[in-house]
XYZ file of C-alpha atoms in Angstrom:
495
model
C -137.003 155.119 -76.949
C -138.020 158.848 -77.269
C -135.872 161.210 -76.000
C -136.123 164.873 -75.720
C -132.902 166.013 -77.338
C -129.777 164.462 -78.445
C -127.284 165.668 -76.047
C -123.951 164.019 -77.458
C -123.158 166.316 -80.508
C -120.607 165.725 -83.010
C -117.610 168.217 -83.710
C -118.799 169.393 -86.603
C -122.589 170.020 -84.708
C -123.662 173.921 -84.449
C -124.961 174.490 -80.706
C -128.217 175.700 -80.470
C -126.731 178.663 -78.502
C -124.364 179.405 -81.087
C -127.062 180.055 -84.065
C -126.715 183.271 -85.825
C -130.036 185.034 -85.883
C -130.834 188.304 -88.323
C -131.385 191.386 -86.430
C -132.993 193.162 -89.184
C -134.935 190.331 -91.359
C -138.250 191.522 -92.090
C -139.389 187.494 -92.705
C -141.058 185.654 -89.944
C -138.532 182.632 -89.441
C -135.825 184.426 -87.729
C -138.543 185.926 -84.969
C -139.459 182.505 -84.358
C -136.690 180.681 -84.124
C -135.399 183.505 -81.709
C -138.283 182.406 -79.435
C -137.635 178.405 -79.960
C -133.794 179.553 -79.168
C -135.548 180.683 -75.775
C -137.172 178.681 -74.691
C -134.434 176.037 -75.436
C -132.005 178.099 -73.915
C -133.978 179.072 -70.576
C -134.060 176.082 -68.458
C -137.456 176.584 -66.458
C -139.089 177.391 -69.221
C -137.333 174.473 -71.204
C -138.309 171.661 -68.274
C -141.711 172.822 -68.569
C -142.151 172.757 -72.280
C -140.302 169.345 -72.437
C -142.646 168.194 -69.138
C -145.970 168.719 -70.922
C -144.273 167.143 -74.545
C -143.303 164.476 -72.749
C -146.901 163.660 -70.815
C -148.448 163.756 -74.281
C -146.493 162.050 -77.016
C -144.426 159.440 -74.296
C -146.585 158.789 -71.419
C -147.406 155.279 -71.760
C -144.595 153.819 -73.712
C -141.885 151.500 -73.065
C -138.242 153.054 -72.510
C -136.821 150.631 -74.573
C -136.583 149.697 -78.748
C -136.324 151.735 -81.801
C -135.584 155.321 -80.921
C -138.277 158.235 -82.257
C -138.174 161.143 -83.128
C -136.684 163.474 -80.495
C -139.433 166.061 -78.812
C -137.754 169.129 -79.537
C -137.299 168.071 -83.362
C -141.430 167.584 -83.327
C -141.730 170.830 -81.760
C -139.801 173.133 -84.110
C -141.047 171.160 -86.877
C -145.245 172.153 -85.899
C -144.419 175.174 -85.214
C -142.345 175.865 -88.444
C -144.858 174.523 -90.712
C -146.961 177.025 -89.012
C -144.929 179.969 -89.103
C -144.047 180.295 -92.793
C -147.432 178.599 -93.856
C -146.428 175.958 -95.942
C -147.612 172.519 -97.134
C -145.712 168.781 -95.420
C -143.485 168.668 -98.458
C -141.985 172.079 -98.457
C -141.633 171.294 -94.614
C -139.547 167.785 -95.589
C -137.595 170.043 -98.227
C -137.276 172.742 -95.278
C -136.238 169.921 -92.334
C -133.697 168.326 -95.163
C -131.504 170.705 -96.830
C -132.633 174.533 -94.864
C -129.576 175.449 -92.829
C -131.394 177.735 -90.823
C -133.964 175.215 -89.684
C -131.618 172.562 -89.143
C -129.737 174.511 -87.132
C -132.418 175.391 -84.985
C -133.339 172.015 -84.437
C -129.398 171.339 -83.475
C -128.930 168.254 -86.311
C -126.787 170.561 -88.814
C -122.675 169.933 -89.495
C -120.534 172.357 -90.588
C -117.753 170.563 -93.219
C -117.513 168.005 -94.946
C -120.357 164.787 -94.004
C -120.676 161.105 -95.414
C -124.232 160.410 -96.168
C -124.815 157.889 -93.509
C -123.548 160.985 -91.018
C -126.356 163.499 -91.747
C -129.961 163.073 -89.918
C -132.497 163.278 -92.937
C -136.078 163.145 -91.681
C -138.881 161.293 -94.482
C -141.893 163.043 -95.201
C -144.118 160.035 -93.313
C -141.910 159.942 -90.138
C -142.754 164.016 -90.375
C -146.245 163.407 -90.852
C -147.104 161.090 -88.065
C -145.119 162.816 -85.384
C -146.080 166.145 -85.990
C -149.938 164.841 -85.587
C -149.061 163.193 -82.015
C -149.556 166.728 -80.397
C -153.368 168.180 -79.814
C -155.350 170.995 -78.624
C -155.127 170.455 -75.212
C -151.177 170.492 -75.038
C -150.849 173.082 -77.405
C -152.841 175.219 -75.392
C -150.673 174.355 -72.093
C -147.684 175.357 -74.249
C -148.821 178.603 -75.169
C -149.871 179.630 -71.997
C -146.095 179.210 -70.576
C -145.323 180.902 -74.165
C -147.352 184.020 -73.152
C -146.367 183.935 -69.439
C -142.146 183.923 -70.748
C -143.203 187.118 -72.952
C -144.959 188.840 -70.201
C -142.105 188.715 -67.665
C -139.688 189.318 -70.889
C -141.382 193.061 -71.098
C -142.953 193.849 -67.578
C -141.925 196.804 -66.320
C -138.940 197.345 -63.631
C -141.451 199.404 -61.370
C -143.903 196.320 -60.523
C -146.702 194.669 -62.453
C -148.399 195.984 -65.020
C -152.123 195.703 -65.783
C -153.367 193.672 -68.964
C -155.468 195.658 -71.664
C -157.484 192.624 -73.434
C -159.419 193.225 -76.986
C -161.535 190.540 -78.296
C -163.056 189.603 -81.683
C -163.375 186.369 -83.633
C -163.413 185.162 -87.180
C -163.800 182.817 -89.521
C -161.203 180.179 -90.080
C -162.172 178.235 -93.073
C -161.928 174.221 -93.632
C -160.188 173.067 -96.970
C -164.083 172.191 -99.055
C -165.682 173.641 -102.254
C -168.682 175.752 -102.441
C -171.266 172.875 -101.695
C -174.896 172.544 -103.464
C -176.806 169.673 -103.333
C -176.403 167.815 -106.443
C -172.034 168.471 -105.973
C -172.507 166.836 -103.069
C -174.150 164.270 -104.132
C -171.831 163.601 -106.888
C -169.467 163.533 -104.280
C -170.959 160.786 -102.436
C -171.643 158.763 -105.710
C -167.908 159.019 -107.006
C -166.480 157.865 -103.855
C -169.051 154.815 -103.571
C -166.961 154.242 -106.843
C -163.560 154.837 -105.779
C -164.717 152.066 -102.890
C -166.025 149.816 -105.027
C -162.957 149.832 -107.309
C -161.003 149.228 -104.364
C -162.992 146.356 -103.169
C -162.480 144.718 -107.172
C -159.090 144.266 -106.201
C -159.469 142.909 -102.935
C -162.420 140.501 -103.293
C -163.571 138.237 -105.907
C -166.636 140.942 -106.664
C -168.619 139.983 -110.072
C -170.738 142.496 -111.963
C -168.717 145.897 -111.985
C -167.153 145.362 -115.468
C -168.827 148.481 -116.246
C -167.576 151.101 -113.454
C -165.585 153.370 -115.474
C -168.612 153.851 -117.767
C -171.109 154.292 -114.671
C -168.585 156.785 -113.698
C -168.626 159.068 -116.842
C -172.145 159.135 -117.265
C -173.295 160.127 -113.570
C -170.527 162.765 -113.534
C -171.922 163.959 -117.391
C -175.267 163.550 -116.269
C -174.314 165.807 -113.022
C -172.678 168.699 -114.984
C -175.715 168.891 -117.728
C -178.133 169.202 -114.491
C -175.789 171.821 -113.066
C -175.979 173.560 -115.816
C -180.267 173.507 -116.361
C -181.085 174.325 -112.516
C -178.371 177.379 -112.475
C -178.740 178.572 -115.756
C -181.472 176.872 -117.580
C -185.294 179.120 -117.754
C -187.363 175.940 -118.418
C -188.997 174.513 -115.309
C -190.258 171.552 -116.358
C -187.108 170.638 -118.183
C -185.455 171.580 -115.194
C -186.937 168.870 -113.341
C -186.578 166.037 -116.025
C -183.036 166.899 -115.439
C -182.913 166.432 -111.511
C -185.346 163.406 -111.920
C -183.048 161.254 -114.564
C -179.903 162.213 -112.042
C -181.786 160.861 -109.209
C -182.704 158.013 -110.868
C -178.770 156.788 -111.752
C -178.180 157.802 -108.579
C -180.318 155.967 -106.973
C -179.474 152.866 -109.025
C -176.098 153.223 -107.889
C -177.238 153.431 -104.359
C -179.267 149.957 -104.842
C -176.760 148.275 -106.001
C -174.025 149.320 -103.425
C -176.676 148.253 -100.778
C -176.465 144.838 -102.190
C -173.191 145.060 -102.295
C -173.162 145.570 -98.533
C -176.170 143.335 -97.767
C -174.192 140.171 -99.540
C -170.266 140.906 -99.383
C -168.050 139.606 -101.736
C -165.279 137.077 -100.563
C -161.906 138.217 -99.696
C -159.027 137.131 -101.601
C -156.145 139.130 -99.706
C -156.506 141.803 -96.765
C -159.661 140.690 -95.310
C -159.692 143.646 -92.580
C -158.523 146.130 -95.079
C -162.235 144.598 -97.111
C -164.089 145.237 -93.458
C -163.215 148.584 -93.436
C -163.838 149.078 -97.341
C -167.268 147.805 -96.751
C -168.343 150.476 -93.400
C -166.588 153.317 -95.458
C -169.142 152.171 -98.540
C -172.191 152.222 -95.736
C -170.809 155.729 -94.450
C -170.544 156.897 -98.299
C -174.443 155.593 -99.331
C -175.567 157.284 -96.358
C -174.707 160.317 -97.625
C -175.995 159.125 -101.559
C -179.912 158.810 -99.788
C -179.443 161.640 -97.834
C -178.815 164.063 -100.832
C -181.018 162.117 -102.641
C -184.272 162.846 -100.943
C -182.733 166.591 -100.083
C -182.673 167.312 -103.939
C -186.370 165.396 -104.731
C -187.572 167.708 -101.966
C -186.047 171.181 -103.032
C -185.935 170.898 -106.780
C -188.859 168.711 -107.448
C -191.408 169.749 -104.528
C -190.185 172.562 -103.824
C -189.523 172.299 -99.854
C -187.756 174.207 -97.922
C -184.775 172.192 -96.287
C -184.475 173.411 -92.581
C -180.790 174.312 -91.846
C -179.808 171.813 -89.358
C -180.710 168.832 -91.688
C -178.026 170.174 -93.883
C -174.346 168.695 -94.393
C -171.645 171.625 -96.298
C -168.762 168.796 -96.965
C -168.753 164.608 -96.928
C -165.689 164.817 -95.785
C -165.394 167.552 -93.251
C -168.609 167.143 -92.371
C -168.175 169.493 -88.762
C -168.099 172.433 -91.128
C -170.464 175.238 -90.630
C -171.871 177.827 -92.945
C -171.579 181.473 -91.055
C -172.367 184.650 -92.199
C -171.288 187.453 -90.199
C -174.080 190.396 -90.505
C -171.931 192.330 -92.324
C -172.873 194.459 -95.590
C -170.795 192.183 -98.055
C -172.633 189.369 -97.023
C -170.439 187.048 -97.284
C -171.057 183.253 -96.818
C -167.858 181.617 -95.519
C -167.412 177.608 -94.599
C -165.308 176.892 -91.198
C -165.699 177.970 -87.466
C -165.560 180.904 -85.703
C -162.383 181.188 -84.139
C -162.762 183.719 -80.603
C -159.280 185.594 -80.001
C -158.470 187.655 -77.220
C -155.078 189.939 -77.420
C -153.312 191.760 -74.827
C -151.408 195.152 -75.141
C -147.758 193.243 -76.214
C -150.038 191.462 -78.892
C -149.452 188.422 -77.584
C -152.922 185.905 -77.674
C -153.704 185.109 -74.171
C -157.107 183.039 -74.986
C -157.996 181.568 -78.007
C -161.396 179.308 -78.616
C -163.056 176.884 -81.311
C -166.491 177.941 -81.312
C -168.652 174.945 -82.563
C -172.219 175.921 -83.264
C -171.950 179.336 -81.362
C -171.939 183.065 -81.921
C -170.223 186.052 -80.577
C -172.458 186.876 -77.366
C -172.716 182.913 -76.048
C -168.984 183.328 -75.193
C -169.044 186.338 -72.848
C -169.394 183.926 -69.876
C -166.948 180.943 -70.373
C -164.671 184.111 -71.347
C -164.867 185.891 -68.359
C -164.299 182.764 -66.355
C -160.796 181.298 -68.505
C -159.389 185.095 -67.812
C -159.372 184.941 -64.305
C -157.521 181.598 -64.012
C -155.356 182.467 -66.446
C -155.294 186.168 -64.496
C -155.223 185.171 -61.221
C -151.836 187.403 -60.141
C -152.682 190.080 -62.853
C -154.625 193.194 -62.943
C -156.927 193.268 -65.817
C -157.575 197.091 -66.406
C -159.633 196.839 -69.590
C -161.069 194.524 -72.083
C -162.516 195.794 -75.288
C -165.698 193.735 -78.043
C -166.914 195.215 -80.647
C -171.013 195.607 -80.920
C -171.314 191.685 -81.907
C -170.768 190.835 -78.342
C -173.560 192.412 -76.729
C -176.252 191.917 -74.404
C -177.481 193.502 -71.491
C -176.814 190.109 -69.718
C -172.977 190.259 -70.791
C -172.690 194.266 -70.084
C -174.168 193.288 -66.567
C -171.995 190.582 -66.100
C -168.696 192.369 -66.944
C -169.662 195.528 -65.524
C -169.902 192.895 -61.861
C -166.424 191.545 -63.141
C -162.772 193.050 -61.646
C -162.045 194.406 -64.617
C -161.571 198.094 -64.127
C -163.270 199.530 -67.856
C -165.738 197.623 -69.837
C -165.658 198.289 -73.506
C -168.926 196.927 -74.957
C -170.642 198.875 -77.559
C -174.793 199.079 -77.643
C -176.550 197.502 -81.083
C -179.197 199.502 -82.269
C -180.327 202.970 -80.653
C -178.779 204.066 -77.647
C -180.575 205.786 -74.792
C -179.699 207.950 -72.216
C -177.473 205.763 -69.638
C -175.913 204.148 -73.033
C -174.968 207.519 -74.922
C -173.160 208.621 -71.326
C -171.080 205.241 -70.760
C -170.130 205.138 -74.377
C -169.135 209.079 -74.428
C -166.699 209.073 -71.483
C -163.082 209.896 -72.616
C -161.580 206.294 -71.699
C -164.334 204.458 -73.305
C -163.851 206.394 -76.320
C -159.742 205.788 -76.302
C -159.822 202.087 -75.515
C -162.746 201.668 -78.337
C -160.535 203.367 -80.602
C -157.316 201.188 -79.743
C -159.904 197.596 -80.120
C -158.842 198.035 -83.777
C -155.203 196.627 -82.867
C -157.101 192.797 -82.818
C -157.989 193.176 -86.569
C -153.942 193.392 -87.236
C -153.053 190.447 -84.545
C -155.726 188.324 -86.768
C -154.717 189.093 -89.608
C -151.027 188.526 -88.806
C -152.331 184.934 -87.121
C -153.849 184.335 -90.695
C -150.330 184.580 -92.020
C -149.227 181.928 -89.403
C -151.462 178.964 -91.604
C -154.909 180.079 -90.002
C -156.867 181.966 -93.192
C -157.665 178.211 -94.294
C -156.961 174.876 -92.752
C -155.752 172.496 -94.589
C -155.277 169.524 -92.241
C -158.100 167.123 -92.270
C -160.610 166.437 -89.617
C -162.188 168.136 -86.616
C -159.357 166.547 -84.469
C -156.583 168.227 -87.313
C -159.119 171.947 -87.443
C -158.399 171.566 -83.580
C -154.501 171.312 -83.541
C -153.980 173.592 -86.542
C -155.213 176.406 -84.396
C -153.105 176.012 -81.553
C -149.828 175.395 -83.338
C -150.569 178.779 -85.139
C -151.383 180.213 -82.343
C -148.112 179.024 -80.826
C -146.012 179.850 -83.799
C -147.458 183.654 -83.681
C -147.462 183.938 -80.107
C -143.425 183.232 -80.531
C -143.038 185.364 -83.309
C -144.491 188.062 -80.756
C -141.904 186.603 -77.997
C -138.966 186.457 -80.918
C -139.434 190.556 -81.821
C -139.522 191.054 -78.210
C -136.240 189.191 -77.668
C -134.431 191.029 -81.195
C -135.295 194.197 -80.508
C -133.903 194.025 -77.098
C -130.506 192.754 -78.653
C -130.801 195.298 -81.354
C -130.666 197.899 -78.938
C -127.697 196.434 -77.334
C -125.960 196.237 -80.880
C -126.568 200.368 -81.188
C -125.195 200.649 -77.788
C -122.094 199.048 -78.397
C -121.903 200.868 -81.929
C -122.301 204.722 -80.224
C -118.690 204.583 -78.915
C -116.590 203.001 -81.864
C -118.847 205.936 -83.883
C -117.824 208.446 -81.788
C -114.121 207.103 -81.919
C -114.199 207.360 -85.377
């Protein structure tokens, strides 16, 4: 059975309460573990945390058997991973033998401890309950996250009115620089890798040779590589590509065989069944990037962007370039973020397939649920954003000043809305979102590494969550920092 913490401590247990935090560390663990310390420690906040953890990862089980892993233990675990952007072995190493982390999590002793006394957590057991939470609970979380900050720093004289800056950019999935013939070489060495797998499952005949069909499609892939980016010779340049796609698609008949007339299975007969669709998925991709390369290289087509696939293995991965003068091609999503003035990301959004202005809309309409008791006095874009459907529709909006730059020449009306004094100031301040995003890439989102649409999808929000408690974590240190000089002034004075 699941529980949410272990409340029966030991003697030798630290209390979560009791945890020593650095005022003056400049490193991002101690800001936030100051904001898991909160919300452990504030028990609204902590009901409705633990609430939505347990509607996610328990709903549905039985309150009885082996016990799991306890919610809170799940939650600083995501969110540490997240904060200091490491790997799921440093985070082991981190959950094992890191004082501060253990501490946090309320499993650390002080004195001496047998070995069968001390909680140890494996790398698998990390690994599969970490992945239990998703986007959708993530994004609950942070919202209650956001909404403890804001009443943390509101001001004693009423409410105070939000000042929201958007931009987005790219996040980028964990895949090489893709070209057709690497990606086919990618499909044709893991037809291999399935094939060899299936040798020792099944009584397959006729693959004696694998290892040597392996080196000579992978030498016959690099010599090609080499005469279509480097080579002068067109004709030789297509004897090249031709003699590739003709072990390639040799390779492709014979693994359709393979599937047509399965071999029998000796041991593991589902673990065979799922060999063999994972072989279909992988020739799939073999004819695909088979006829994409006769047509490019040796008709000389032009292969219309949506037929294209950047990765075999993230295959919802999207090839954006930005407008900008560097030109840069980058391989991921475009992530929308929207800030408020205490930096703290109030709305955060996967765009799949989209671009900047598409999002003006859906925007609008997530701010004022998630702003239904708040004033929002301005919201800032930079020029990506616009249209004069989305000025239009923000200019009908509550918001009190619209910061959307014109593209392109600016008449009359345009040059006076964009040379007013607040329009100018607030522009000016947008700037502030290029520093939250780049402090959100230090929080594990300049490249995902988890695999998957459904693991793009949670990575986001559990950096989102880790930086949005960082933000609530300097909020919280400062404040006792202050208190700390307070106290100091008279012994100073004394003395």
């Amino acid at each position: 059975m699941r529980q949410r913490f272990e409340q029966q401590l030991s003697l030798r247990s630290v209390a979560i309460q009791d945890i020593k935090i650095p005022l003056k560390s400049r490193d991002e663990l101690p800001a936030v573990v100051k904001g898991l310390q909160h919300i452990f420690l504030t028990p609204e906040l902590n009901e409705k945390v633990f609430s939505l953890l347990e509607s996610k990862i328990s709903k549905g089980k039985k309150k009885t058997g082996r016990k799991g892993m306890d919610l809170w233990h799940i939650l600083v675990l995501a969110v540490v991973r997240h904060s200091v952007d490491t790997n799921w072995d440093r985070l082991e190493m981190m959950a094992n033998y890191d004082i501060f982390v253990r501490q946090i999590m309320g499993v650390h002793c002080t004195g001496f401890m047998s070995g069968e006394e001390k909680i140890e957590f494996s790398y698998q057991t990390i690994l599969d309950n970490v992945s239990l939470v998703d986007e959708v609970l993530l994004g609950e979380v942070n919202q209650l996250v956001v909404e403890a900050g804001h009443q943390l720093l509101k001001k004693k004289d009423g409410e105070e009115a939000s000042r929201l800056k958007t931009d987005s950019y790219v996040l980028e999935t964990n895949v090489h620089s893709p070209t057709d013939l690497n990606l086919l070489w990618d499909s044709s060495r893991k037809c291999l890798d399935v094939v060899e797998c299936l040798l020792k499952h099944t009584d397959l005949k006729g693959w004696r040779k694998i290892k040597y069909i392996y080196r000579t499609l992978k030498s016959q892939f690099r010599k090609t590589s080499h005469q279509v980016f480097k080579g002068k010779n067109e004709t030789q340049k297509k004897q090249y590509v031709t003699e590739y796609l003709k072990q390639a698609t040799q390779l492709l008949k014979r693994c359709e065989e393979l599937i047509q007339h399965p071999p029998l299975a000796t041991k593991a007969g589902l673990k065979v069944a799922i060999l063999l669709l994972e072989l279909g998925r992988y020739c799939d991709f073999l004819k695909k990037f088979t006829d994409q390369i006769a047509r490019r290289l040796i008709k000389d087509e032009t292969i219309p962007a949506e037929e294209k696939i950047f990765s075999i293995f993230e295959e919802h991965t999207e090839w954006i370039t930005k407008g900008k003068l560097n030109k840069k091609v980058e391989l991921g999503h475009l992530i929308l973020i929207t800030t408020d003035q205490h930096h703290f990301i109030v709305d955060y959004k996967i765009m799949e397939g989209q671009k900047d202005p598409s999002q003006i809309k859906d925007l609008n309409e997530r701010l004022k649920t998630k702003f239904a008791n708040r004033t929002i006095f301005s919201h800032s874009f930079d020029k990506g954003f616009y249209s004069e459907a989305n000025l239009e529709l923000l200019q009908r909006s509550e918001i009190k000043h619209v910061v959307l730059p014109k593209r392109g020449r600016l008449n009359r009306e345009d040059k006076q809305r964009e040379s007013d004094k607040k329009f100018k100031e607030l522009r000016h301040a947008h700037s502030a979102v290029e520093s939250n995003i780049n402090m959100l890439e230090h929080h594990g989102l300049n490249r995902c590494m988890d695999k998957g649409l459904h693991g793009y999808k949670r990575c986001v929000g559990l950096s989102v969550l880790a930086y949005n408690l960082h933000q609530l974590g300097n909020a919280l240190l400062a404040k006792e920092r202050k208190e700390a000089e307070k106290m100091q002034r008279p012994l100073a004075r004394a003395a």
